[in-house]
mmCIF file of C-alpha atoms in Angstrom:
data_model
loop_
_atom_site.group_PDB
_atom_site.id
_atom_site.type_symbol
_atom_site.label_atom_id
_atom_site.label_comp_id
_atom_site.label_asym_id
_atom_site.label_seq_id
_atom_site.Cartn_x
_atom_site.Cartn_y
_atom_site.Cartn_z
ATOM 1 C CA MET A 1 132.375 102.286 3.400
ATOM 2 C CA LYS A 2 130.743 99.926 5.194
ATOM 3 C CA LYS A 3 130.253 100.446 8.899
ATOM 4 C CA TYR A 4 132.413 98.807 11.550
ATOM 5 C CA PHE A 5 131.795 96.293 13.637
ATOM 6 C CA ALA A 6 134.124 96.382 16.874
ATOM 7 C CA VAL A 7 135.902 93.371 18.311
ATOM 8 C CA GLN A 8 137.690 93.982 21.847
ATOM 9 C CA TRP A 9 140.196 90.982 21.432
ATOM 10 C CA HIS A 10 142.126 90.418 24.734
ATOM 11 C CA ILE A 11 145.141 88.082 23.364
ATOM 12 C CA THR A 12 146.489 87.432 26.692
ATOM 13 C CA ASP A 13 145.954 87.685 30.865
ATOM 14 C CA ASN A 14 149.463 88.453 31.209
ATOM 15 C CA CYS A 15 150.026 92.027 32.677
ATOM 16 C CA ASP A 16 152.532 94.097 34.154
ATOM 17 C CA LEU A 17 149.667 95.187 36.205
ATOM 18 C CA ARG A 18 147.289 94.419 38.742
ATOM 19 C CA CYS A 19 145.132 97.226 38.901
ATOM 20 C CA LYS A 20 142.590 97.047 41.874
ATOM 21 C CA HIS A 21 139.296 97.441 38.954
ATOM 22 C CA CYS A 22 140.472 94.805 36.788
ATOM 23 C CA TYR A 23 138.054 92.483 35.817
ATOM 24 C CA ILE A 24 140.277 90.089 34.383
ATOM 25 C CA TYR A 25 142.150 90.219 38.200
ATOM 26 C CA ALA A 26 139.135 90.482 40.395
ATOM 27 C CA SER A 27 139.515 86.936 41.528
ATOM 28 C CA LYS A 28 142.200 85.557 43.028
ATOM 29 C CA LYS A 29 142.441 82.186 41.423
ATOM 30 C CA VAL A 30 142.837 83.620 37.836
ATOM 31 C CA LYS A 31 145.510 81.750 36.013
ATOM 32 C CA PRO A 32 146.770 83.666 33.233
ATOM 33 C CA VAL A 33 146.364 81.989 30.017
ATOM 34 C CA GLU A 34 147.754 83.640 26.174
ATOM 35 C CA THR A 35 145.420 82.712 22.935
ATOM 36 C CA PRO A 36 147.723 80.137 20.992
ATOM 37 C CA TRP A 37 149.210 80.810 18.053
ATOM 38 C CA ASP A 38 147.061 78.560 15.581
ATOM 39 C CA LYS A 39 143.676 80.166 17.266
ATOM 40 C CA LEU A 40 145.040 83.465 16.739
ATOM 41 C CA LEU A 41 145.063 82.847 13.126
ATOM 42 C CA SER A 42 141.788 80.986 13.255
ATOM 43 C CA THR A 43 139.940 83.524 15.189
ATOM 44 C CA LEU A 44 140.927 86.034 12.950
ATOM 45 C CA GLU A 45 139.416 84.068 9.982
ATOM 46 C CA GLY A 46 136.178 83.920 12.145
ATOM 47 C CA ILE A 47 135.821 87.448 12.554
ATOM 48 C CA LEU A 48 136.456 88.333 8.488
ATOM 49 C CA GLU A 49 133.925 85.663 8.179
ATOM 50 C CA HIS A 50 131.319 87.212 10.798
ATOM 51 C CA CYS A 51 131.814 90.844 9.103
ATOM 52 C CA LYS A 52 131.218 89.321 5.710
ATOM 53 C CA PHE A 53 127.880 88.108 6.954
ATOM 54 C CA LEU A 54 127.183 91.157 8.586
ATOM 55 C CA HIS A 55 128.125 93.142 5.762
ATOM 56 C CA ARG A 56 130.303 94.995 7.756
ATOM 57 C CA GLU A 57 134.148 95.985 8.318
ATOM 58 C CA PRO A 58 136.564 94.168 10.791
ATOM 59 C CA TYR A 59 138.076 96.705 13.633
ATOM 60 C CA LEU A 60 140.269 95.656 16.401
ATOM 61 C CA TYR A 61 140.312 96.681 19.523
ATOM 62 C CA ILE A 62 143.443 94.232 20.652
ATOM 63 C CA THR A 63 144.172 94.340 24.456
ATOM 64 C CA GLY A 64 144.910 91.719 27.478
ATOM 65 C CA GLY A 65 146.381 91.659 30.051
ATOM 66 C CA ASP A 66 148.750 93.900 28.226
ATOM 67 C CA PRO A 67 148.624 92.850 24.541
ATOM 68 C CA MET A 68 152.754 93.194 24.279
ATOM 69 C CA LEU A 69 153.014 90.522 26.994
ATOM 70 C CA HIS A 70 151.762 87.777 24.302
ATOM 71 C CA SER A 71 155.020 85.721 22.946
ATOM 72 C CA ARG A 72 153.913 86.099 19.179
ATOM 73 C CA PHE A 73 152.633 90.075 19.246
ATOM 74 C CA TRP A 74 154.491 90.963 16.592
ATOM 75 C CA ASP A 75 153.785 87.966 14.439
ATOM 76 C CA PHE A 76 150.514 88.829 15.428
ATOM 77 C CA LEU A 77 150.036 92.064 13.852
ATOM 78 C CA GLU A 78 152.071 91.352 10.929
ATOM 79 C CA ALA A 79 149.005 88.313 10.188
ATOM 80 C CA VAL A 80 146.094 91.574 11.335
ATOM 81 C CA HIS A 81 148.718 93.919 8.739
ATOM 82 C CA ASP A 82 148.863 91.317 5.846
ATOM 83 C CA LEU A 83 144.710 91.197 5.843
ATOM 84 C CA LYS A 84 144.316 95.105 6.093
ATOM 85 C CA ILE A 85 142.240 95.322 9.456
ATOM 86 C CA PRO A 86 142.333 98.637 11.144
ATOM 87 C CA PHE A 87 143.525 98.475 14.960
ATOM 88 C CA THR A 88 143.779 100.144 18.254
ATOM 89 C CA ILE A 89 146.385 98.765 20.984
ATOM 90 C CA MET A 90 144.984 98.593 24.628
ATOM 91 C CA GLY A 91 147.994 98.927 26.667
ATOM 92 C CA ASN A 92 150.462 99.794 29.286
ATOM 93 C CA PRO A 93 153.261 102.128 28.438
ATOM 94 C CA TYR A 94 156.447 99.923 29.811
ATOM 95 C CA HIS A 95 157.060 98.444 26.502
ATOM 96 C CA LEU A 96 157.267 101.579 24.675
ATOM 97 C CA ASP A 97 159.885 103.342 23.121
ATOM 98 C CA LYS A 98 160.547 105.208 19.796
ATOM 99 C CA GLU A 99 161.503 102.135 18.084
ATOM 100 C CA VAL A 100 158.645 100.020 19.252
ATOM 101 C CA CYS A 101 155.974 103.167 18.176
ATOM 102 C CA ASN A 102 157.204 102.943 14.898
ATOM 103 C CA VAL A 103 156.897 99.292 14.225
ATOM 104 C CA LEU A 104 153.499 100.039 15.285
ATOM 105 C CA TYR A 105 152.833 102.547 13.247
ATOM 106 C CA SER A 106 154.286 100.670 9.916
ATOM 107 C CA LEU A 107 152.021 97.620 10.987
ATOM 108 C CA GLY A 108 149.036 99.692 10.801
ATOM 109 C CA CYS A 109 147.902 100.872 14.346
ATOM 110 C CA GLN A 110 145.868 103.941 14.546
ATOM 111 C CA ARG A 111 145.338 104.362 18.140
ATOM 112 C CA PHE A 112 147.239 103.139 21.252
ATOM 113 C CA GLN A 113 145.339 103.360 24.226
ATOM 114 C CA LEU A 114 146.797 104.483 27.997
ATOM 115 C CA SER A 115 145.216 104.270 30.971
ATOM 116 C CA LEU A 116 144.986 107.254 33.777
ATOM 117 C CA ASP A 117 143.003 106.992 36.359
ATOM 118 C CA GLY A 118 143.523 110.271 38.465
ATOM 119 C CA LEU A 119 146.710 111.991 39.910
ATOM 120 C CA ALA A 120 149.531 110.894 40.609
ATOM 121 C CA ARG A 121 149.248 109.538 44.271
ATOM 122 C CA THR A 122 145.727 108.180 42.920
ATOM 123 C CA HIS A 123 146.957 106.149 39.902
ATOM 124 C CA ASP A 124 149.752 104.690 41.534
ATOM 125 C CA GLN A 125 147.794 103.661 44.289
ATOM 126 C CA MET A 126 145.621 101.726 42.351
ATOM 127 C CA ARG A 127 147.343 100.417 39.197
ATOM 128 C CA LYS A 128 151.682 100.529 40.591
ATOM 129 C CA PRO A 129 153.585 103.097 41.969
ATOM 130 C CA GLY A 130 155.851 105.388 38.966
ATOM 131 C CA SER A 131 152.726 103.971 36.378
ATOM 132 C CA TYR A 132 151.529 107.359 36.369
ATOM 133 C CA GLN A 133 154.678 109.318 35.137
ATOM 134 C CA ALA A 134 155.731 106.361 33.027
ATOM 135 C CA THR A 135 152.347 106.694 31.265
ATOM 136 C CA LEU A 136 152.546 110.724 30.689
ATOM 137 C CA ASN A 137 156.357 109.818 29.171
ATOM 138 C CA ALA A 138 154.989 107.268 27.230
ATOM 139 C CA ILE A 139 152.431 109.849 25.397
ATOM 140 C CA PRO A 140 154.952 111.895 23.127
ATOM 141 C CA ILE A 141 156.522 109.076 21.906
ATOM 142 C CA ILE A 142 153.671 107.488 20.887
ATOM 143 C CA ARG A 143 152.312 110.634 18.963
ATOM 144 C CA ASN A 144 155.347 111.349 17.643
ATOM 145 C CA ALA A 145 155.129 107.781 15.994
ATOM 146 C CA GLY A 146 152.329 108.892 14.164
ATOM 147 C CA ILE A 147 149.659 107.304 16.213
ATOM 148 C CA SER A 148 146.782 108.884 18.403
ATOM 149 C CA CYS A 149 147.253 108.668 21.605
ATOM 150 C CA ALA A 150 144.360 108.304 23.810
ATOM 151 C CA VAL A 151 143.598 108.202 27.608
ATOM 152 C CA MET A 152 140.598 106.034 29.469
ATOM 153 C CA SER A 153 139.723 106.373 32.875
ATOM 154 C CA THR A 154 138.130 104.352 35.150
ATOM 155 C CA VAL A 155 135.987 106.565 37.589
ATOM 156 C CA SER A 156 134.738 105.715 41.307
ATOM 157 C CA ALA A 157 134.448 107.218 44.553
ATOM 158 C CA LYS A 158 137.842 106.761 44.898
ATOM 159 C CA ASN A 159 139.048 109.021 42.337
ATOM 160 C CA ILE A 160 135.855 110.697 40.870
ATOM 161 C CA ALA A 161 137.601 113.996 42.738
ATOM 162 C CA ASP A 162 140.732 114.052 40.840
ATOM 163 C CA ILE A 163 139.351 114.012 37.032
ATOM 164 C CA PRO A 164 138.788 117.605 36.153
ATOM 165 C CA LYS A 165 142.506 118.119 37.207
ATOM 166 C CA LEU A 166 143.144 115.079 35.527
ATOM 167 C CA ILE A 167 141.294 116.712 32.273
ATOM 168 C CA ASP A 168 143.938 119.459 32.728
ATOM 169 C CA VAL A 169 146.684 117.354 32.308
ATOM 170 C CA VAL A 170 145.839 115.061 29.252
ATOM 171 C CA VAL A 171 144.879 118.350 27.194
ATOM 172 C CA GLU A 172 148.569 120.162 28.412
ATOM 173 C CA ASN A 173 150.002 116.528 27.397
ATOM 174 C CA GLN A 174 147.927 116.985 24.072
ATOM 175 C CA VAL A 175 146.520 113.931 24.192
ATOM 176 C CA ASP A 176 144.544 112.784 21.383
ATOM 177 C CA VAL A 177 141.036 111.534 22.760
ATOM 178 C CA TYR A 178 140.041 111.472 26.306
ATOM 179 C CA ALA A 179 137.276 109.244 27.939
ATOM 180 C CA PHE A 180 136.347 108.299 31.299
ATOM 181 C CA ALA A 181 134.119 104.935 32.103
ATOM 182 C CA ARG A 182 132.508 104.240 35.327
ATOM 183 C CA TYR A 183 134.002 101.551 37.725
ATOM 184 C CA CYS A 184 132.423 97.774 37.234
ATOM 185 C CA PRO A 185 131.679 95.705 40.324
ATOM 186 C CA THR A 186 132.873 92.125 39.444
ATOM 187 C CA GLU A 187 133.538 89.746 42.620
ATOM 188 C CA GLY A 188 131.067 91.793 44.868
ATOM 189 C CA VAL A 189 129.978 95.430 45.219
ATOM 190 C CA LYS A 190 133.328 97.571 46.817
ATOM 191 C CA SER A 191 130.567 100.169 48.882
ATOM 192 C CA ASN A 192 133.444 103.025 49.162
ATOM 193 C CA TRP A 193 133.331 103.060 45.304
ATOM 194 C CA HIS A 194 130.575 103.337 45.049
ATOM 195 C CA ILE A 195 129.632 107.343 43.328
ATOM 196 C CA LYS A 196 125.509 108.065 44.531
ATOM 197 C CA PRO A 197 123.251 109.670 41.559
ATOM 198 C CA GLN A 198 122.938 113.128 41.729
ATOM 199 C CA ASP A 199 126.820 113.186 42.892
ATOM 200 C CA TYR A 200 127.607 111.358 39.643
ATOM 201 C CA ARG A 201 125.490 113.941 37.974
ATOM 202 C CA LYS A 202 127.005 117.040 39.488
ATOM 203 C CA PHE A 203 130.587 115.188 38.079
ATOM 204 C CA LEU A 204 129.693 115.211 34.750
ATOM 205 C CA ASP A 205 128.586 118.652 34.906
ATOM 206 C CA THR A 206 131.898 119.777 36.530
ATOM 207 C CA CYS A 207 133.137 117.533 33.072
ATOM 208 C CA TRP A 208 131.517 119.216 30.717
ATOM 209 C CA HIS A 209 132.500 123.045 31.868
ATOM 210 C CA LYS A 210 136.182 121.318 31.770
ATOM 211 C CA PHE A 211 135.764 120.083 28.295
ATOM 212 C CA GLU A 212 134.256 123.916 27.237
ATOM 213 C CA GLU A 213 137.382 125.121 28.648
ATOM 214 C CA HIS A 214 139.150 123.320 26.656
ATOM 215 C CA SER A 215 136.969 123.689 23.447
ATOM 216 C CA HIS A 216 139.972 125.166 21.436
ATOM 217 C CA SER A 217 142.358 122.482 22.152
ATOM 218 C CA ASN A 218 143.596 119.249 20.312
ATOM 219 C CA THR A 219 142.438 117.042 22.569
ATOM 220 C CA THR A 220 138.882 115.259 21.506
ATOM 221 C CA PHE A 221 136.104 114.659 24.787
ATOM 222 C CA ASN A 222 134.591 111.139 24.040
ATOM 223 C CA LEU A 223 131.287 110.694 25.402
ATOM 224 C CA LYS A 224 131.689 107.028 26.584
ATOM 225 C CA ASP A 225 129.214 107.025 29.108
ATOM 226 C CA HIS A 226 125.560 106.974 28.208
ATOM 227 C CA LEU A 227 124.753 108.991 31.422
ATOM 228 C CA TRP A 228 126.193 111.514 29.195
ATOM 229 C CA THR A 229 123.218 111.686 27.278
ATOM 230 C CA LEU A 230 120.924 112.514 29.986
ATOM 231 C CA TYR A 231 122.774 114.977 31.163
ATOM 232 C CA LEU A 232 122.792 116.379 27.797
ATOM 233 C CA TYR A 233 119.271 116.327 27.035
ATOM 234 C CA GLU A 234 118.247 117.881 30.357
ATOM 235 C CA ASN A 235 120.309 120.900 29.625
ATOM 236 C CA LYS A 236 119.191 121.138 26.368
ATOM 237 C CA LEU A 237 122.403 120.500 24.960
ATOM 238 C CA TRP A 238 120.548 117.395 22.490
ATOM 239 C CA GLN A 239 117.614 116.723 21.707
ATOM 240 C CA ILE A 240 115.702 113.579 20.541
ATOM 241 C CA PRO A 241 115.439 113.596 16.251
ATOM 242 C CA LYS A 242 111.779 114.582 15.664
ATOM 243 C CA ASN A 243 112.007 111.990 12.575
ATOM 244 C CA SER A 244 113.654 108.981 14.806
ATOM 245 C CA ASP A 245 111.821 105.530 14.625
ATOM 246 C CA PRO A 246 109.896 105.002 18.416
ATOM 247 C CA ARG A 247 110.784 101.389 17.540
ATOM 248 C CA GLY A 248 114.383 101.687 16.573
ATOM 249 C CA ILE A 249 117.513 101.633 19.140
ATOM 250 C CA TYR A 250 120.093 104.931 18.140
ATOM 251 C CA ASP A 251 122.459 104.539 20.575
ATOM 252 C CA GLY A 252 123.337 103.362 24.237
ATOM 253 C CA CYS A 253 124.966 100.244 24.864
ATOM 254 C CA HIS A 254 126.519 98.535 22.089
ATOM 255 C CA CYS A 255 125.884 95.090 23.440
ATOM 256 C CA ALA A 256 124.384 92.549 20.675
ATOM 257 C CA GLN A 257 124.340 95.216 18.080
ATOM 258 C CA ASP A 258 128.257 96.193 16.746
ATOM 259 C CA HIS A 259 130.296 95.136 19.176
ATOM 260 C CA LEU A 260 131.607 91.601 21.024
ATOM 261 C CA THR A 261 134.722 90.573 23.032
ATOM 262 C CA ILE A 262 136.905 87.892 23.004
ATOM 263 C CA THR A 263 138.640 87.037 25.951
ATOM 264 C CA ALA A 264 142.048 84.928 25.621
ATOM 265 C CA ALA A 265 140.633 81.576 26.557
ATOM 266 C CA GLY A 266 137.973 82.256 22.942
ATOM 267 C CA ASN A 267 135.214 82.781 25.033
ATOM 268 C CA ILE A 268 132.717 85.437 23.190
ATOM 269 C CA MET A 269 131.085 87.814 25.583
ATOM 270 C CA ALA A 270 128.722 90.465 24.744
ATOM 271 C CA CYS A 271 130.670 93.064 26.725
ATOM 272 C CA ARG A 272 133.999 92.061 28.959
ATOM 273 C CA ARG A 273 132.673 94.394 32.004
ATOM 274 C CA PHE A 274 129.975 91.414 33.285
ATOM 275 C CA ASN A 275 131.089 88.098 33.011
ATOM 276 C CA ARG A 276 128.578 86.323 30.338
ATOM 277 C CA VAL A 277 129.893 84.206 28.264
ATOM 278 C CA VAL A 278 127.589 83.750 24.770
ATOM 279 C CA GLY A 279 129.770 81.043 22.698
ATOM 280 C CA LYS A 280 133.287 79.805 21.303
ATOM 281 C CA VAL A 281 134.923 81.053 19.220
ATOM 282 C CA GLU A 282 135.912 77.834 17.855
ATOM 283 C CA ASP A 283 131.931 77.140 17.196
ATOM 284 C CA GLY A 284 131.573 80.070 15.543
ATOM 285 C CA ILE A 285 131.595 83.904 16.401
ATOM 286 C CA TYR A 286 128.475 84.677 13.605
ATOM 287 C CA ASP A 287 126.808 81.509 15.161
ATOM 288 C CA ALA A 288 127.195 83.235 18.861
ATOM 289 C CA PHE A 289 126.257 86.801 17.668
ATOM 290 C CA MET A 290 122.701 85.274 16.233
ATOM 291 C CA SER A 291 122.844 82.763 18.958
ATOM 292 C CA LYS A 292 119.569 83.591 21.739
ATOM 293 C CA GLU A 293 122.104 83.477 23.967
ATOM 294 C CA MET A 294 123.213 87.177 22.917
ATOM 295 C CA ASP A 295 119.753 87.850 21.783
ATOM 296 C CA GLU A 296 118.952 87.990 25.737
ATOM 297 C CA PHE A 297 120.552 91.470 25.838
ATOM 298 C CA ARG A 298 118.259 92.517 22.746
ATOM 299 C CA HIS A 299 115.227 92.561 24.889
ATOM 300 C CA TYR A 300 114.959 96.616 25.658
ATOM 301 C CA GLY A 301 111.521 96.485 26.707
ATOM 302 C CA LEU A 302 112.707 94.250 29.785
ATOM 303 C CA PHE A 303 114.853 97.122 30.998
ATOM 304 C CA VAL A 304 113.728 98.549 34.783
ATOM 305 C CA LYS A 305 113.663 101.697 34.725
ATOM 306 C CA CYS A 306 114.623 102.648 30.756
ATOM 307 C CA LYS A 307 111.626 101.481 29.537
ATOM 308 C CA ASP A 308 109.530 103.574 30.763
ATOM 309 C CA CYS A 309 111.807 106.529 29.977
ATOM 310 C CA LEU A 310 112.157 108.799 26.617
ATOM 311 C CA LEU A 311 115.303 107.969 26.095
ATOM 312 C CA LEU A 312 115.378 104.200 25.896
ATOM 313 C CA ARG A 313 116.232 104.332 22.473
ATOM 314 C CA PHE A 314 119.202 106.482 22.556
ATOM 315 C CA CYS A 315 120.646 105.501 26.446
ATOM 316 C CA ARG A 316 120.235 103.053 28.876
ATOM 317 C CA GLY A 317 122.736 103.605 31.353
ATOM 318 C CA CYS A 318 125.292 101.204 31.355
ATOM 319 C CA PRO A 319 123.745 97.959 31.810
ATOM 320 C CA ALA A 320 127.214 96.583 33.147
ATOM 321 C CA VAL A 321 127.630 98.191 35.571
ATOM 322 C CA ALA A 322 123.961 97.346 36.454
ATOM 323 C CA TYR A 323 124.800 93.508 36.435
ATOM 324 C CA GLY A 324 128.379 94.093 38.843
ATOM 325 C CA TYR A 325 125.699 95.842 41.024
ATOM 326 C CA ASP A 326 122.267 93.431 41.052
ATOM 327 C CA ARG A 327 123.777 90.206 38.697
ATOM 328 C CA ASN A 328 120.981 91.874 36.511
ATOM 329 C CA PHE A 329 121.168 92.970 32.725
ATOM 330 C CA TYR A 330 118.417 95.072 32.646
ATOM 331 C CA ALA A 331 118.371 96.456 36.869
ATOM 332 C CA ARG A 332 118.563 100.126 37.316
ATOM 333 C CA ASP A 333 121.327 101.731 36.576
ATOM 334 C CA PRO A 334 123.235 102.860 39.618
ATOM 335 C CA GLN A 335 124.326 105.965 39.095
ATOM 336 C CA CYS A 336 121.093 107.121 36.695
ATOM 337 C CA TRP A 337 119.160 110.193 38.546
ATOM 338 C CA ARG A 338 116.314 110.441 36.472
ATOM 339 C CA THR A 339 112.981 110.000 38.385
ATOM 340 C CA VAL A 340 111.063 107.764 35.699
ATOM 341 C CA LYS A 341 107.293 106.678 36.467
ATOM 342 C CA SER A 342 106.289 103.378 35.633
ATOM 343 C CA SER A 343 103.655 102.604 33.066
ATOM 344 C CA VAL A 344 102.935 99.344 35.226
#
């Protein structure tokens, strides 16, 4: 089978929540929009054409806002189903019940991703009162319909103490996949959300031991943050492949490699976690992907710290987080604890 090309597609900005760390609603001036029906269909065609050029199979991560609030949501899923494109829904729990999840399954939904950003008090403060319990209630409904349930957390100094216990919670609730990513500043750095590098390393160590504790559970722990590569390397849990090409890029940030983001307004971005538009869907998705604007994110020798690190080909931390702090995609990852000597 051909490799997948992932498209994170925000079909609407409309949402039941106003999460404190949301990149869409970081600015109070945002006016929610949704992708018009004709543009949904033309963008689907563009995605298929793009993947054909790359000899890849498309995979959609359909999100918002809450994608289920799009006025043509069900019509859109019918169109995706007719084209036999696999997809994950990334949304909120408020519009899910047994009947809805059964229809989602019949239309080919492989996974539904929910968010938990801490235990009840912390999560509800960051998202919406009652949303913690609503999320837990949705998990068995999703799974009973035959859809894999994933839970994602956004980690900052505000909730880092909750996450180890939250790992116990997701296992107890039989979540299929759990992962976390770091808070990414969008409208200025919130200093009281910042995690110091050594504190983040200790956090990863604690989580790793939690993962080992639950290794016999049915929950898969997705090591989404690329700093996991550094942690595993330092603890001799992973090593650089002996026959790897020293000029190749094997892992790390997927920007400009096998992933792109499309916003509700039709903007194409390398990653939704930092605000850089590289093109418009109406001008061609493939052309945007191969453009000089997108190519800016492929200059790996420009990374301020990573270029001198032997893990450059496999890690590079999170450039979106670095951009959030310094407005520079190639800046030092603010949570990377590794000391690297410059070759300059």
